[in-house]
Short mmCIF file of C-alpha atoms and ligand atoms in Angstrom, two decimals:
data_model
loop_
_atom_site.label_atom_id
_atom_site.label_comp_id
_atom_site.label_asym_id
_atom_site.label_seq_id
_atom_site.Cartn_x
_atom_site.Cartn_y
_atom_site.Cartn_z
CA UNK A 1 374.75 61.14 220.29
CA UNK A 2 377.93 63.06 219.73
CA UNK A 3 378.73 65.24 217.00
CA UNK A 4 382.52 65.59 215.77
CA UNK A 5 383.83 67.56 212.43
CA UNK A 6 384.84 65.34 209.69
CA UNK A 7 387.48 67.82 208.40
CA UNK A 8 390.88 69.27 208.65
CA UNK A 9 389.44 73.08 207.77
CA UNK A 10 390.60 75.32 210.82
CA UNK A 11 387.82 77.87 209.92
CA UNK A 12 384.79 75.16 209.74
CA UNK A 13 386.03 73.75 212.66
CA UNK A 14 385.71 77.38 214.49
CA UNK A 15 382.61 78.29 213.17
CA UNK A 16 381.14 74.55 214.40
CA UNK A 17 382.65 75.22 217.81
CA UNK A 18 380.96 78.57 218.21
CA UNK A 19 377.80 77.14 217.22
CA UNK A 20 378.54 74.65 219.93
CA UNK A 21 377.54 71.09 218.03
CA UNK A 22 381.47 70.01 218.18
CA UNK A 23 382.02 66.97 220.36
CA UNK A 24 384.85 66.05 218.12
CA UNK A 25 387.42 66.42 214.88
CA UNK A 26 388.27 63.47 212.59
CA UNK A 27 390.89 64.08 209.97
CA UNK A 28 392.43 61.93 207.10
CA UNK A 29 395.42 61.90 204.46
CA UNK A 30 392.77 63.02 202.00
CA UNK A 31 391.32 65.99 204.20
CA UNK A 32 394.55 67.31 205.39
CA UNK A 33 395.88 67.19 201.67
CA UNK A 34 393.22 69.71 200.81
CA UNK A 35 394.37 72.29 203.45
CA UNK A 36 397.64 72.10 201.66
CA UNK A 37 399.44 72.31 205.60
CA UNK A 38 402.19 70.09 207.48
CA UNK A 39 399.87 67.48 209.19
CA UNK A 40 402.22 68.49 212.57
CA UNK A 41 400.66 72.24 212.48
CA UNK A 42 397.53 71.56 211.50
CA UNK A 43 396.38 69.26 214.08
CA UNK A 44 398.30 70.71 217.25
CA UNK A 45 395.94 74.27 215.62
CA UNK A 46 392.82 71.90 215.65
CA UNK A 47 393.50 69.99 219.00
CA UNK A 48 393.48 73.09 220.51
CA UNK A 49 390.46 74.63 219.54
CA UNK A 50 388.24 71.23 220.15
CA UNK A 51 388.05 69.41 223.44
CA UNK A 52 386.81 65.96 222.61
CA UNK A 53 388.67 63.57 220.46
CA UNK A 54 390.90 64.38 217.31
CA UNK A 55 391.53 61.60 215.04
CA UNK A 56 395.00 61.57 212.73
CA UNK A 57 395.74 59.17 210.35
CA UNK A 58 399.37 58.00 209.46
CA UNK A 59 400.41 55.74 206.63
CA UNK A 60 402.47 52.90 208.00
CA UNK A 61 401.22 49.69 207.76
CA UNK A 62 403.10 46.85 210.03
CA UNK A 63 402.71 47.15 213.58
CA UNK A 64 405.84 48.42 214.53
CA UNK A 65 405.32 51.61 211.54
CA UNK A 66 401.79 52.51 213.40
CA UNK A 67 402.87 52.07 216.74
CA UNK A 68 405.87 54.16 216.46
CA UNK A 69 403.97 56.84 214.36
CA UNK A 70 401.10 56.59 216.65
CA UNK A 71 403.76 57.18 219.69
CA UNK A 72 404.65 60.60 217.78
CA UNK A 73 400.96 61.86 217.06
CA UNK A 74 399.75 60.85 220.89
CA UNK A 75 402.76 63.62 222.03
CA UNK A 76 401.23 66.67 219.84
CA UNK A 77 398.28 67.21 222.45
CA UNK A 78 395.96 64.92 225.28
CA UNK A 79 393.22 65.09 223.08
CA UNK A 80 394.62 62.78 219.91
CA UNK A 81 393.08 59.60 219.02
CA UNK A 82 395.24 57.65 215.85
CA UNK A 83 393.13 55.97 213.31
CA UNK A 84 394.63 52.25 212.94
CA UNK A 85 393.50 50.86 209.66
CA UNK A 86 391.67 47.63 209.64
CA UNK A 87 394.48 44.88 209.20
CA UNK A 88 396.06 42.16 210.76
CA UNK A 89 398.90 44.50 211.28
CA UNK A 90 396.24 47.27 212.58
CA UNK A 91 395.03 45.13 214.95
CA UNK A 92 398.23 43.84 216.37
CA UNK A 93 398.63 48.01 216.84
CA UNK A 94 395.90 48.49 218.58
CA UNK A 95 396.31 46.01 221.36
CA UNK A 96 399.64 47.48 222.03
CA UNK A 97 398.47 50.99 221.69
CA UNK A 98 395.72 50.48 223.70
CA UNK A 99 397.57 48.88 226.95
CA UNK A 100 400.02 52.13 226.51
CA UNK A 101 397.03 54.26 227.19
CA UNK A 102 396.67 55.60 223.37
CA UNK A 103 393.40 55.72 222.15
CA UNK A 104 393.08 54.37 218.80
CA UNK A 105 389.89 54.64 215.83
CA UNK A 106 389.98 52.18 213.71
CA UNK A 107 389.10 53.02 209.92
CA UNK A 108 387.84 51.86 206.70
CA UNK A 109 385.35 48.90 208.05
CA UNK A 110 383.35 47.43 205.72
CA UNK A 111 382.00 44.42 207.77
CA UNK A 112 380.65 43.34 211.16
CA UNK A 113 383.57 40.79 211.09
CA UNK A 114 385.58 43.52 211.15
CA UNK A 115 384.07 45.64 213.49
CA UNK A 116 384.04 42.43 215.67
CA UNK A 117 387.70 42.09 215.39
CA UNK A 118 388.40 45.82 216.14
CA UNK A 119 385.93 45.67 219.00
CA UNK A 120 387.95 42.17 220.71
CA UNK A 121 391.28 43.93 219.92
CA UNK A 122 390.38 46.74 222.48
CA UNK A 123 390.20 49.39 220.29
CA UNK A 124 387.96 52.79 221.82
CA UNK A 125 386.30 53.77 218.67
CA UNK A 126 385.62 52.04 215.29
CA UNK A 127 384.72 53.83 211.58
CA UNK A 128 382.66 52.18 209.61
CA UNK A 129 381.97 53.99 206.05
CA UNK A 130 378.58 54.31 205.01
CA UNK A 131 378.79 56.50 202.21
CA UNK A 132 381.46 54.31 200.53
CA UNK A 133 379.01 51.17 201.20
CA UNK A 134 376.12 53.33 200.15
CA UNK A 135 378.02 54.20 196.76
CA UNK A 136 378.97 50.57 196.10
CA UNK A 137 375.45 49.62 196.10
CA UNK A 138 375.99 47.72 199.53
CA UNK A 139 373.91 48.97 202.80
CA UNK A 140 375.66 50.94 204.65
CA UNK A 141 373.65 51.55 207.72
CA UNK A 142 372.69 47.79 207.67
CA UNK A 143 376.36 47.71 208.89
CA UNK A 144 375.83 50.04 211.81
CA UNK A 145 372.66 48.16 213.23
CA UNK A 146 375.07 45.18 212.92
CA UNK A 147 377.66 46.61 215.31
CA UNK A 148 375.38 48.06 217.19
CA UNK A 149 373.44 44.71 218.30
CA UNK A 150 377.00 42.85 218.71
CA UNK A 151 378.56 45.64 220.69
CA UNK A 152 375.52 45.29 222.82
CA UNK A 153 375.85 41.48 222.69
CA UNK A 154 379.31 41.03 224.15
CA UNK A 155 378.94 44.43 226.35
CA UNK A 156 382.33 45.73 224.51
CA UNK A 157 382.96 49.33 225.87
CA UNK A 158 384.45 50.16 221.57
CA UNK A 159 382.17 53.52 220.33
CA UNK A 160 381.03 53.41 216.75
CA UNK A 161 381.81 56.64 215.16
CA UNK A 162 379.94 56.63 211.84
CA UNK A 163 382.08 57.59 209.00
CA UNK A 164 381.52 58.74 205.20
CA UNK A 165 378.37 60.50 205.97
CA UNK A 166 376.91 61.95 202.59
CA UNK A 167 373.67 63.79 204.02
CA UNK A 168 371.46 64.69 207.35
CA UNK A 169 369.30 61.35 206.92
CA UNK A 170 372.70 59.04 207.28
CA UNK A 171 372.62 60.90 210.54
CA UNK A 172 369.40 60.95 211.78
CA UNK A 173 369.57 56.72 210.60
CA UNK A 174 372.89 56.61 212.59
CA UNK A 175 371.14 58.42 215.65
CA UNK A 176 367.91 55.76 215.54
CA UNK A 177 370.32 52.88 215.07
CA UNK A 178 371.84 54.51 218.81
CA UNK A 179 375.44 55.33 217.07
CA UNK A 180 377.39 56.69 219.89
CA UNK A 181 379.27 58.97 217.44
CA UNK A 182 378.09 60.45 213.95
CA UNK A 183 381.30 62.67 212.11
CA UNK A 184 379.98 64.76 210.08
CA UNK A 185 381.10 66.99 207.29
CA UNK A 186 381.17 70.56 207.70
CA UNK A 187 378.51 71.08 204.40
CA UNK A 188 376.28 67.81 205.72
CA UNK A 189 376.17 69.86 209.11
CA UNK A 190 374.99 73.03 207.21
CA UNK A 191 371.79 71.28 205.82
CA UNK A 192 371.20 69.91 209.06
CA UNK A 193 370.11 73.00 210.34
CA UNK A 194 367.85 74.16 207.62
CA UNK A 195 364.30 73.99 206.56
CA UNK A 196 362.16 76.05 204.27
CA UNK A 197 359.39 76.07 206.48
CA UNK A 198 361.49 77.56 209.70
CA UNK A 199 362.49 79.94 207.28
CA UNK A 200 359.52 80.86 205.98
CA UNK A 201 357.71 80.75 209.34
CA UNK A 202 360.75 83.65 210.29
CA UNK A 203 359.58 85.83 207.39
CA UNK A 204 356.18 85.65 207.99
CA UNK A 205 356.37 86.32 212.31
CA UNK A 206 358.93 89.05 211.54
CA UNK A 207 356.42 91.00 208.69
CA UNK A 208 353.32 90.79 211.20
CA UNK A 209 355.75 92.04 214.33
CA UNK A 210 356.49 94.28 212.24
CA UNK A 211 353.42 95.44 211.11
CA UNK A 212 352.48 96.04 214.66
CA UNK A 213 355.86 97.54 216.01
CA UNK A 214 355.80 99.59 212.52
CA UNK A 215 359.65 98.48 212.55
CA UNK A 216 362.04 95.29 212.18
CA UNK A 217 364.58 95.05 214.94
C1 E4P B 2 386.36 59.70 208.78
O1 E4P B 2 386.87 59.19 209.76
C2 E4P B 2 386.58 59.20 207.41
O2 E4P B 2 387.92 59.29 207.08
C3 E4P B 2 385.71 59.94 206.43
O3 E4P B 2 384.40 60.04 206.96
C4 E4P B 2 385.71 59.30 205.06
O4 E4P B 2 384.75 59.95 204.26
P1 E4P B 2 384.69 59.77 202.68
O5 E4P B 2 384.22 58.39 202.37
O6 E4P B 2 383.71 60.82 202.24
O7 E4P B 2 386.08 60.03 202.16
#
């Protein structure tokens, strides 16, 4: 399963990098609003510090607005995927994105139908939210095992990047559902390492070394 950063923070991204459990960046409106930086800047900086995919997000909406923005975005580095949002106009994107040899994520699914569509309009990865199901009282990971067994049904080569992740068990639920992508924000990542009993299994091996060594490294 791959990992990628669901932020626009330079620094997080670094930090992830160096820990090397970065497979991946996806960005938004919303997260590059928060780093108060020209979208340009920002994601030429993060394409270049990540090799995998980087995901940017425009705001047209007919097919001709995201194709010609996504024309732009695909020029700022090899590594940028545009997110297509899940309309009829999206979809009409995608295909011609797609045969240009842009790589496009569709975002904000919902619904197997629409994952279905997004998968039969060719597009490489697909976003469905969890957390945004999961907060709306609607089951969010039901809607990964869904794309999961129809991707597997019709042998389409679109990766499901889970999206909206609120916690480490909406990854490890993504990972046994075989989600080829979870993206993950930076503070979700932070838990994921962590476990009282590895740290206090540290504490205790480091007292009795050093009650033998007489000294802590
Ligand atoms: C990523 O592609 C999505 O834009 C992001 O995961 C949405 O997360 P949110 O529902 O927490 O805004």
């Amino acid at each position: 399963m791959k990992f990628f950063l669901d932020t626009a923070n330079v620094e997080q991204i670094k930090r992830a990098v160096k820990a090397g459990v970065v497979d991946g960046v996806t960005t938004n409106p919303t997260l590059i609003a928060k780093e108060g930086r020209s979208q340009h800047a920002l994601i030429k900086e993060i394409a270049a510090l990540v090799k995998g995919p980087v995901s940017v997000e425009g705001n047209g909406t007919t097919c001709d607005e995201l194709v010609k923005e996504a024309e732009v975005y695909s020029k700022w580095a090899p590594n940028i995927v545009v997110k297509i949002p899940m309309t009829e106009e999206g979809m009409k994107a995608v295909r011609v994105l797609e045969k240009k040899g842009i790589r496009t994520n569709v975002t904000l699914v919902f619904s197997p139908s629409q994952a279905l569509i997004a998968a039969k309009a060719g597009a490489s990865f697909v976003s469905p939210f969890i957390g945004r199901l999961d907060d709306n009282s609607m089951d969010g990971m039901g809607l990964v095992r869904d794309m999961m067994q129809i991707y597997k049904n019709y042998g389409f080569n679109t990766q499901v990047i889970v999206a909206s992740i609120r916690h480490p068990l909406h990854v490890v639920e993504a990972a046994r559902a075989g989600a080829h992508i979870a993206t993950i924000p930076a503070d979700v990542l932070a838990k994921m390492w962590n476990h009282p009993l590895t740290d206090a299994g540290i504490k205790k091996f480091r007292e009795d070394f050093a009650k033998v060594e007489g000294k802590y490294l």
